[in-house]
Coordinates of C-alpha atoms in Angstrom, one line a residue:
M1 CA 1.6 146.2 109.4
P2 CA 3.0 142.8 110.3
D3 CA 4.1 141.9 113.8
I4 CA 7.4 140.6 112.4
A5 CA 8.5 141.7 108.9
S6 CA 10.8 139.2 107.2
L7 CA 14.3 140.5 106.8
E8 CA 14.2 139.7 103.1
G9 CA 11.1 141.8 102.5
E10 CA 8.8 138.9 101.4
P11 CA 5.3 139.9 102.5
G12 CA 3.9 136.4 102.2
Y13 CA 6.3 135.3 104.9
D14 CA 5.8 138.1 107.3
V15 CA 4.3 137.2 110.7
T16 CA 1.0 138.6 111.7
W17 CA -0.6 137.1 114.8
P18 CA -4.4 136.6 114.9
W19 CA -4.8 138.9 117.9
T20 CA -3.2 141.7 116.0
A21 CA -5.4 141.0 112.9
G22 CA -8.5 141.0 115.1
E23 CA -9.2 137.3 114.3
P24 CA -10.8 135.3 117.1
L25 CA -9.4 132.1 118.5
T26 CA -11.9 129.3 118.9
P27 CA -11.7 126.8 121.8
G28 CA -9.6 123.8 120.9
L29 CA -6.2 122.4 120.1
T30 CA -4.3 122.7 116.8
C31 CA -1.4 120.4 116.1
V32 CA 1.3 122.1 114.1
F33 CA 3.7 120.0 112.0
R34 CA 6.8 121.5 110.3
V35 CA 7.9 118.7 108.0
R36 CA 10.3 117.8 105.3
N37 CA 10.2 114.4 103.6
E38 CA 8.0 112.6 106.1
A39 CA 5.8 110.7 103.7
R40 CA 7.0 107.4 105.1
N41 CA 6.0 108.3 108.7
L42 CA 2.7 110.1 108.2
P43 CA 0.5 107.0 107.8
W44 CA 1.4 106.2 111.4
V45 CA 1.8 109.7 112.8
L46 CA -1.4 111.4 111.6
P47 CA -4.3 109.1 112.4
P48 CA -3.9 109.2 116.2
I49 CA -3.4 113.0 116.0
F50 CA -6.6 113.5 114.1
S51 CA -8.4 111.5 116.8
A52 CA -6.9 113.7 119.5
V53 CA -7.0 117.4 118.3
Q54 CA -9.5 119.7 116.7
H55 CA -7.3 120.8 113.8
V56 CA -4.0 119.9 112.1
L57 CA -1.7 122.4 110.4
L58 CA 1.0 120.9 108.3
V59 CA 3.7 123.2 106.9
D60 CA 5.8 121.5 104.2
N61 CA 9.3 122.8 104.0
G62 CA 10.5 121.7 100.6
S63 CA 9.6 118.0 100.6
D64 CA 10.3 116.0 97.4
D65 CA 8.7 112.7 98.5
G66 CA 5.0 113.7 98.3
T67 CA 4.6 114.5 102.0
A68 CA 1.7 116.9 101.5
D69 CA -0.1 114.5 99.2
V70 CA 0.3 111.7 101.8
A71 CA -1.1 114.0 104.5
R72 CA -4.1 114.8 102.4
R73 CA -4.7 111.1 101.6
V74 CA -4.5 110.1 105.3
A75 CA -6.8 112.9 106.3
E76 CA -9.4 111.7 103.8
E77 CA -9.0 108.1 105.0
C78 CA -9.6 109.4 108.6
G79 CA -12.6 111.5 107.6
A80 CA -10.7 114.6 108.7
A81 CA -10.0 116.4 105.4
D82 CA -11.9 119.4 106.7
R83 CA -9.6 119.5 109.7
L84 CA -6.3 119.6 107.8
T85 CA -4.6 122.7 106.5
V86 CA -1.5 122.3 104.4
L87 CA 0.8 125.3 103.8
D88 CA 4.1 125.6 101.9
Y89 CA 7.2 127.2 103.3
P90 CA 9.8 127.1 100.4
H91 CA 12.8 128.7 102.2
Q92 CA 15.7 126.7 103.4
V93 CA 15.8 126.8 107.2
A94 CA 19.0 126.9 109.2
R95 CA 19.9 123.8 111.1
A96 CA 20.1 123.9 114.9
G97 CA 23.5 124.9 116.2
G98 CA 26.0 127.1 114.4
E99 CA 23.8 127.7 111.4
H100 CA 20.9 128.9 113.5
L101 CA 23.2 131.1 115.6
A102 CA 24.5 132.8 112.5
T103 CA 21.1 133.5 111.0
P104 CA 19.2 136.7 112.0
A105 CA 16.0 136.0 113.9
T106 CA 13.7 137.7 111.4
S107 CA 15.2 136.0 108.3
V108 CA 13.0 133.6 106.4
H109 CA 15.9 131.2 106.9
S110 CA 15.8 131.4 110.7
L111 CA 14.2 128.6 112.8
T112 CA 12.7 131.4 115.0
H113 CA 11.0 133.1 112.1
F114 CA 9.9 129.8 110.6
Y115 CA 8.2 128.7 113.8
N116 CA 6.5 132.1 114.4
W117 CA 5.2 132.1 110.8
C118 CA 3.8 128.5 111.2
F119 CA 2.1 129.2 114.5
S120 CA 0.7 132.5 113.4
H121 CA -1.7 130.5 111.2
V122 CA -3.3 128.7 114.3
R123 CA -6.8 129.8 115.0
T124 CA -7.5 127.8 118.2
T125 CA -6.8 128.8 121.8
Y126 CA -4.1 126.1 122.2
S127 CA -1.4 124.9 119.9
M128 CA 0.8 121.8 119.9
K129 CA 4.2 121.5 118.3
W130 CA 4.6 118.0 116.8
D131 CA 7.3 116.3 114.7
G132 CA 6.7 114.3 111.6
D133 CA 8.3 111.2 113.2
M134 CA 6.3 111.1 116.4
V135 CA 3.7 108.5 116.9
L136 CA 1.0 108.9 119.6
S137 CA -0.3 105.8 121.3
P138 CA -4.1 105.3 121.7
E139 CA -3.7 106.0 125.4
G140 CA -1.9 109.3 124.5
A141 CA -4.5 110.2 122.0
G142 CA -7.2 109.8 124.6
I143 CA -5.3 111.9 127.2
L144 CA -4.8 114.7 124.6
R145 CA -8.4 114.5 123.6
D146 CA -9.5 115.1 127.2
L147 CA -6.9 117.8 127.7
A148 CA -8.1 119.7 124.7
W149 CA -11.2 120.9 126.5
Q150 CA -9.8 120.7 130.1
L151 CA -7.1 123.3 129.3
Q152 CA -9.6 125.9 128.0
S153 CA -10.0 127.5 131.5
T154 CA -6.2 127.5 132.2
R155 CA -2.9 128.9 130.8
A156 CA -0.9 125.7 131.3
I157 CA 1.8 124.2 129.2
V158 CA 2.1 120.5 128.7
A159 CA 5.2 118.3 128.5
M160 CA 5.4 114.6 127.7
P161 CA 8.2 112.2 127.4
R162 CA 8.9 110.6 124.0
H163 CA 10.8 107.4 123.5
P164 CA 13.0 106.8 120.4
L165 CA 12.3 103.6 118.5
T166 CA 14.9 102.5 115.9
V167 CA 13.2 100.4 113.2
V168 CA 15.5 97.7 112.0
D169 CA 12.9 95.9 109.9
E170 CA 9.2 95.5 109.8
S171 CA 9.1 93.2 112.8
T172 CA 12.2 94.4 114.9
G173 CA 13.0 97.5 116.7
W174 CA 15.2 98.9 119.5
L175 CA 13.4 101.1 122.0
D176 CA 15.5 103.6 124.0
L177 CA 14.2 104.0 127.6
S178 CA 17.4 105.6 129.0
L179 CA 16.5 109.3 128.5
R180 CA 13.3 111.2 129.1
F181 CA 13.0 114.1 126.6
L182 CA 10.6 116.3 128.6
E183 CA 10.1 119.1 126.1
P184 CA 6.9 121.1 126.4
W185 CA 4.7 120.5 123.4
V186 CA 1.3 122.2 124.2
Y187 CA 1.0 125.9 124.8
P188 CA -1.8 128.5 124.9
M189 CA -1.9 130.9 122.0
G190 CA -1.2 134.5 122.8
P191 CA 1.4 137.3 122.8
D192 CA 3.2 135.8 125.8
F193 CA 3.7 132.5 124.0
T194 CA 5.7 133.3 120.9
F195 CA 9.1 132.1 119.7
V196 CA 12.5 133.8 120.3
K197 CA 16.0 133.0 119.3
A198 CA 18.1 131.0 121.7
F199 CA 21.6 129.8 121.4
D200 CA 21.2 126.5 119.4
W201 CA 17.5 126.7 118.4
E202 CA 14.2 128.5 118.7
L203 CA 12.6 128.8 122.2
R204 CA 8.9 129.4 123.0
E205 CA 8.5 131.9 125.7
F206 CA 6.0 131.8 128.5
P207 CA 5.3 134.1 131.5
P208 CA 6.5 133.3 135.0
G209 CA 4.2 131.2 137.1
V210 CA 2.5 129.3 134.3
E211 CA 1.4 125.9 135.3
R212 CA 3.4 123.0 133.8
I213 CA 1.7 119.7 133.4
V214 CA 3.9 116.6 132.8
L215 CA 2.2 113.6 131.3
Q216 CA 3.3 110.0 132.0
Q217 CA 5.7 107.9 130.1
G218 CA 4.8 105.6 127.3
L219 CA 2.5 107.9 125.2
V220 CA 4.8 108.9 122.3
L221 CA 7.3 107.1 120.1
E222 CA 9.9 108.9 118.0
V223 CA 10.6 106.8 115.0
K224 CA 14.0 106.3 113.5
W225 CA 14.6 104.2 110.5
L226 CA 17.9 102.3 110.4
D227 CA 17.9 102.1 106.6
A228 CA 17.6 105.9 106.3
D229 CA 21.1 106.3 107.6
E230 CA 20.5 109.9 108.7
Y231 CA 23.8 110.1 110.5
A232 CA 26.0 109.1 107.5
H233 CA 27.4 112.6 107.2
W234 CA 28.4 112.6 110.9
R235 CA 30.4 109.4 110.4
R236 CA 31.9 110.7 107.2
D237 CA 32.8 114.3 108.3
G238 CA 33.1 113.8 112.0
V239 CA 31.3 115.9 114.7
D240 CA 32.9 117.4 117.8
F241 CA 30.5 116.7 120.7
T242 CA 32.9 117.9 123.4
N243 CA 30.8 120.8 124.6
T244 CA 27.6 120.1 122.8
R245 CA 24.2 121.1 124.1
L246 CA 22.7 118.7 121.6
Y247 CA 23.2 115.7 123.9
R248 CA 19.9 114.1 122.7
K249 CA 21.3 114.0 119.1
L250 CA 24.5 112.5 120.5
R251 CA 22.5 109.8 122.2
E252 CA 20.6 109.1 118.9
F253 CA 23.9 108.9 117.1
E254 CA 25.4 106.5 119.6
V255 CA 22.3 104.3 119.5
D256 CA 22.4 104.2 115.7
E257 CA 26.2 103.3 115.8
A258 CA 25.7 100.5 118.4
I259 CA 22.8 98.9 116.4
R260 CA 24.9 99.0 113.2
N261 CA 27.9 97.5 114.9
G262 CA 25.8 94.7 116.3
D263 CA 26.3 95.5 119.9
P264 CA 23.4 97.6 121.2
E265 CA 23.2 95.8 124.6
A266 CA 26.6 97.2 125.5
L267 CA 25.3 100.8 125.2
G268 CA 22.7 100.4 127.9
G269 CA 19.1 101.6 128.1
L270 CA 18.0 99.8 124.9
V271 CA 15.2 97.2 124.8
K272 CA 14.8 94.9 121.8
V273 CA 11.1 94.5 120.7
T274 CA 9.9 91.9 118.2
A275 CA 6.4 92.2 116.7
P276 CA 4.1 89.3 116.2
E277 CA 3.9 87.9 112.6
G278 CA 2.0 90.2 110.3
V279 CA 2.1 93.2 112.7
H280 CA 4.5 96.1 111.9
I281 CA 6.9 97.0 114.7
I282 CA 5.6 100.6 115.0
D283 CA 2.0 99.4 115.4
H284 CA 3.0 96.7 117.9
V285 CA 5.0 99.1 120.1
S286 CA 2.7 102.0 120.0
R287 CA -0.6 100.1 120.2
D288 CA 0.2 97.1 122.3
W289 CA 3.7 96.8 123.8
L290 CA 3.9 100.2 125.6
W291 CA 0.7 100.1 127.5
R292 CA 1.4 96.5 128.8
Q293 CA 4.6 97.6 130.5
P294 CA 4.6 98.5 134.2
R295 CA 5.2 102.1 135.0
P296 CA 7.6 103.7 135.4
L297 CA 9.2 102.3 132.3
V298 CA 12.6 100.7 133.0
Q299 CA 15.3 103.3 133.1
H300 CA 18.7 101.8 132.6
S301 CA 22.0 103.5 133.6
L302 CA 23.6 105.6 131.0
P303 CA 27.2 104.9 130.0
A304 CA 29.7 107.3 131.6
S305 CA 30.6 108.8 128.2
L306 CA 27.0 110.1 127.9
K307 CA 26.7 111.1 131.5
E308 CA 29.6 113.5 131.2
R309 CA 27.8 115.3 128.3
V310 CA 24.4 115.5 129.8
R311 CA 23.6 118.7 131.7
P312 CA 20.5 119.4 133.8

């Protein structure tokens, strides 16, 4: 019997945890990607992850840009083909917010069920949630590599700040240093660390008293491409942010708007970075610029319009 049967009665997408199935967890850290159309980002995202963790699990949720093929190619180039598992999850997953709230937690369309299904395939003692647009710096890769074995005798969770980088062109980007997104990414595997449904999205549970480790700034970039225009539907249809819990998305939207309108300095918290000739801006910021900056990274004041929406 599965631990969580899918509401739609699809056995291939039931959730069975390894401890229920009697499958042992080996020491190590598995990075879990849930991706859709991230082929553009993966050549930057995957190499430092392969250098940092013992295994990578990539779950493709309906990509039509060759995401899975790019992942396999990059793994081959990194000599890590034997440490990559690619799975397919063909069901449309509800978006965070109202869609998620209206979707039953055990439905194959639920964020909660999707996450539980993905992480049920991990076979190491620790797992790490990671997004297909997050680029780890060499310094960050080294820290995670050390943590992978240091965590084995603990039950700690690990949070790390990530810094959005909007790529304007190959040599220019705007780095947002105004907010610290301190979401936990690394968790032990076990029945106390599974996903439940929260108001706007899924939430990973953990027992009281678990140690929380917070890593330093400057280890992770979150890449945004200006030419992708991912907020076009917001400008077209309008979004009411009056009582939003998604203040991070609001900030991203405001940054995108400010850059498009040619006035990012007025928004506050943004730093323009220009790469040397022949060096891509993502490589420059992740491999060179970040580690040269004094810590803590400069935190500019937020505009009042955003402060009013941010809650502790």
